[in-house]
Amino acid sequence: MANSLRGEVVKLYKNLLYLGREYPKGADYFRSRLKAAFLKNKDETDPEKIKQLIARGEFVIKELEALYFLRKYRAMKQRYYSDNKP
């Protein structure tokens, strides 16, 4: 059963790698941390544990997306609104 989850794990890794390109501390920093996290759990064979790890990875994807949206929102707000208070 662990082999059936392999595709999901590879897809998760690719998605995280793609999202890490715009990470605030740099893509190289993110890539090294991502690789270390996946290598730490490479010997996991329990399907339930693998599913939990995949769920954690999907949560990280949502957090990264929120971080990027917040950064874009702040940039747009800074462009169009001034902080001068009357």
Coordinates of N, CA and C in Angstrom, one line a residue:
M1 N 0.8 -1.2 0.0 CA 0.0 0.0 0.0 C 0.9 1.3 0.0
A2 N 2.0 1.2 0.6 CA 2.9 2.4 0.6 C 3.3 2.8 -0.8
N3 N 3.4 1.9 -1.7 CA 3.7 2.3 -3.1 C 2.6 3.0 -3.8
S4 N 1.4 2.8 -3.3 CA 0.2 3.5 -3.9 C 0.2 5.0 -3.5
L5 N 0.9 5.3 -2.4 CA 1.0 6.7 -1.9 C 2.2 7.4 -2.4
R6 N 3.0 6.7 -3.1 CA 4.3 7.3 -3.7 C 3.9 8.4 -4.6
G7 N 2.9 8.2 -5.5 CA 2.6 9.3 -6.4 C 2.1 10.6 -5.7
E8 N 1.4 10.4 -4.6 CA 0.9 11.5 -3.8 C 2.1 12.3 -3.2
V9 N 3.1 11.5 -2.7 CA 4.3 12.1 -2.1 C 5.1 12.9 -3.1
V10 N 5.3 12.3 -4.3 CA 6.0 13.0 -5.3 C 5.3 14.2 -5.8
K11 N 4.0 14.2 -5.9 CA 3.2 15.3 -6.3 C 3.4 16.4 -5.2
L12 N 3.3 16.0 -3.9 CA 3.4 17.0 -2.8 C 4.8 17.6 -2.9
Y13 N 5.8 16.8 -3.1 CA 7.2 17.4 -3.1 C 7.3 18.4 -4.3
K14 N 6.8 18.1 -5.4 CA 6.9 19.0 -6.6 C 6.1 20.3 -6.3
N15 N 5.0 20.2 -5.7 CA 4.2 21.4 -5.4 C 4.9 22.3 -4.4
L16 N 5.5 21.7 -3.4 CA 6.2 22.4 -2.4 C 7.5 23.1 -3.0
L17 N 8.1 22.3 -3.9 CA 9.3 22.8 -4.5 C 9.0 24.0 -5.4
Y18 N 7.8 24.0 -6.1 CA 7.4 25.1 -6.9 C 7.0 26.3 -6.1
L19 N 6.3 26.1 -5.0 CA 5.9 27.2 -4.1 C 7.1 27.8 -3.4
G20 N 8.2 27.0 -3.2 CA 9.3 27.5 -2.5 C 10.2 28.5 -3.3
R21 N 9.9 28.6 -4.6 CA 10.7 29.5 -5.4 C 10.6 31.0 -4.9
E22 N 9.5 31.4 -4.3 CA 9.3 32.7 -3.9 C 9.4 32.9 -2.4
Y23 N 10.0 31.9 -1.7 CA 10.1 31.9 -0.3 C 10.9 33.1 0.2
P24 N 10.5 33.9 1.2 CA 11.2 35.1 1.7 C 12.7 34.9 2.0
K25 N 13.1 33.8 2.5 CA 14.5 33.5 2.9 C 15.3 33.0 1.7
G26 N 14.6 32.8 0.6 CA 15.3 32.3 -0.6 C 15.0 30.9 -1.0
A27 N 15.0 30.6 -2.3 CA 14.7 29.3 -2.8 C 15.7 28.2 -2.3
D28 N 16.9 28.6 -2.2 CA 17.9 27.6 -1.8 C 17.7 27.1 -0.4
Y29 N 17.4 28.1 0.5 CA 17.1 27.8 1.9 C 15.9 26.9 2.0
F30 N 14.8 27.2 1.2 CA 13.6 26.4 1.3 C 13.9 25.0 0.7
R31 N 14.6 24.9 -0.4 CA 14.9 23.6 -1.0 C 15.6 22.7 -0.1
S32 N 16.6 23.3 0.6 CA 17.4 22.4 1.5 C 16.6 21.9 2.7
R33 N 15.7 22.8 3.2 CA 14.8 22.4 4.3 C 13.8 21.3 3.9
L34 N 13.3 21.5 2.7 CA 12.3 20.6 2.1 C 12.9 19.2 1.9
K35 N 14.1 19.2 1.3 CA 14.8 18.0 1.1 C 15.1 17.2 2.4
A36 N 15.5 18.0 3.4 CA 15.8 17.4 4.7 C 14.6 16.8 5.3
A37 N 13.4 17.5 5.2 CA 12.2 17.0 5.8 C 11.7 15.7 5.1
F38 N 11.9 15.6 3.8 CA 11.5 14.4 3.1 C 12.4 13.3 3.3
L39 N 13.7 13.6 3.4 CA 14.7 12.5 3.7 C 14.5 11.9 5.1
K40 N 14.1 12.8 6.0 CA 13.9 12.3 7.4 C 12.9 11.2 7.5
N41 N 11.9 11.3 6.6 CA 10.8 10.4 6.6 C 10.8 9.4 5.5
K42 N 11.9 9.2 4.8 CA 12.0 8.4 3.6 C 11.7 6.9 3.9
D43 N 12.0 6.5 5.1 CA 11.9 5.0 5.4 C 10.6 4.7 6.1
E44 N 9.7 5.6 6.1 CA 8.3 5.4 6.7 C 7.6 4.4 5.8
T45 N 7.0 3.4 6.4 CA 6.3 2.4 5.6 C 4.8 2.2 6.0
D46 N 4.5 2.8 7.2 CA 3.1 2.7 7.7 C 2.2 3.7 6.9
P47 N 1.2 3.1 6.2 CA 0.3 3.9 5.3 C -0.4 5.1 6.1
E48 N -0.8 4.8 7.3 CA -1.5 5.9 8.1 C -0.5 7.0 8.4
K49 N 0.7 6.7 8.8 CA 1.7 7.7 9.1 C 2.0 8.5 7.9
I50 N 2.1 7.8 6.7 CA 2.4 8.5 5.5 C 1.2 9.5 5.1
K51 N 0.0 9.0 5.4 CA -1.1 9.9 5.1 C -1.1 11.1 6.0
Q52 N -0.7 10.9 7.3 CA -0.6 12.1 8.2 C 0.5 13.1 7.7
L53 N 1.6 12.5 7.2 CA 2.7 13.4 6.7 C 2.2 14.1 5.5
I54 N 1.5 13.5 4.6 CA 1.0 14.1 3.4 C 0.0 15.3 3.8
A55 N -0.8 15.0 4.8 CA -1.8 16.0 5.3 C -1.0 17.2 5.9
R56 N 0.1 17.0 6.6 CA 0.9 18.0 7.1 C 1.5 18.8 6.0
G57 N 2.0 18.2 4.9 CA 2.5 18.8 3.8 C 1.5 19.7 3.1
E58 N 0.3 19.2 3.0 CA -0.8 20.0 2.3 C -1.1 21.2 3.2
F59 N -1.0 21.1 4.5 CA -1.2 22.3 5.4 C -0.1 23.3 5.1
V60 N 1.1 22.8 5.0 CA 2.2 23.7 4.7 C 2.0 24.5 3.4
I61 N 1.4 23.8 2.4 CA 1.1 24.4 1.1 C 0.1 25.5 1.3
K62 N -0.9 25.3 2.1 CA -1.9 26.3 2.4 C -1.3 27.5 3.1
E63 N -0.4 27.2 4.1 CA 0.3 28.3 4.8 C 1.2 29.1 3.9
L64 N 1.9 28.5 3.0 CA 2.7 29.2 2.0 C 1.9 30.1 1.1
E65 N 0.8 29.5 0.6 CA -0.1 30.3 -0.2 C -0.7 31.5 0.5
A66 N -1.0 31.4 1.8 CA -1.5 32.5 2.6 C -0.4 33.5 2.7
L67 N 0.8 33.1 3.0 CA 1.9 34.0 3.1 C 2.1 34.8 1.8
Y68 N 2.1 34.2 0.7 CA 2.3 34.9 -0.6 C 1.1 35.9 -0.9
F69 N -0.1 35.5 -0.6 CA -1.2 36.3 -0.8 C -1.1 37.6 0.1
L70 N -0.7 37.3 1.4 CA -0.6 38.4 2.3 C 0.5 39.4 1.8
R71 N 1.6 38.9 1.3 CA 2.7 39.7 0.8 C 2.2 40.5 -0.4
K72 N 1.4 39.9 -1.3 CA 0.9 40.7 -2.4 C -0.1 41.7 -2.0
Y73 N -0.9 41.4 -1.0 CA -1.9 42.3 -0.5 C -1.2 43.5 0.1
R74 N -0.2 43.3 0.9 CA 0.6 44.4 1.5 C 1.2 45.3 0.5
A75 N 1.8 44.7 -0.6 CA 2.4 45.5 -1.6 C 1.4 46.3 -2.3
M76 N 0.2 45.8 -2.6 CA -0.9 46.5 -3.3 C -1.4 47.7 -2.4
K77 N -1.5 47.4 -1.1 CA -2.0 48.4 -0.2 C -1.0 49.5 -0.1
Q78 N 0.3 49.2 0.0 CA 1.3 50.2 0.0 C 1.3 51.1 -1.2
R79 N 1.0 50.5 -2.4 CA 1.0 51.2 -3.6 C -0.1 52.3 -3.7
Y80 N -1.3 51.9 -3.2 CA -2.4 52.7 -3.5 C -3.0 53.4 -2.3
Y81 N -2.5 53.2 -1.1 CA -3.0 53.9 0.1 C -1.8 54.5 0.8
S82 N -1.9 55.7 1.2 CA -0.9 56.3 2.0 C -1.2 56.2 3.5
D83 N -0.1 56.2 4.3 CA -0.3 56.1 5.7 C -0.5 57.5 6.4
N84 N -0.6 58.5 5.6 CA -0.8 59.9 6.1 C -2.2 60.0 6.7
K85 N -2.2 60.3 8.0 CA -3.5 60.4 8.7 C -3.8 61.8 8.9
P86 N -5.1 62.3 8.6 CA -5.4 63.7 8.8 C -5.5 64.1 10.3

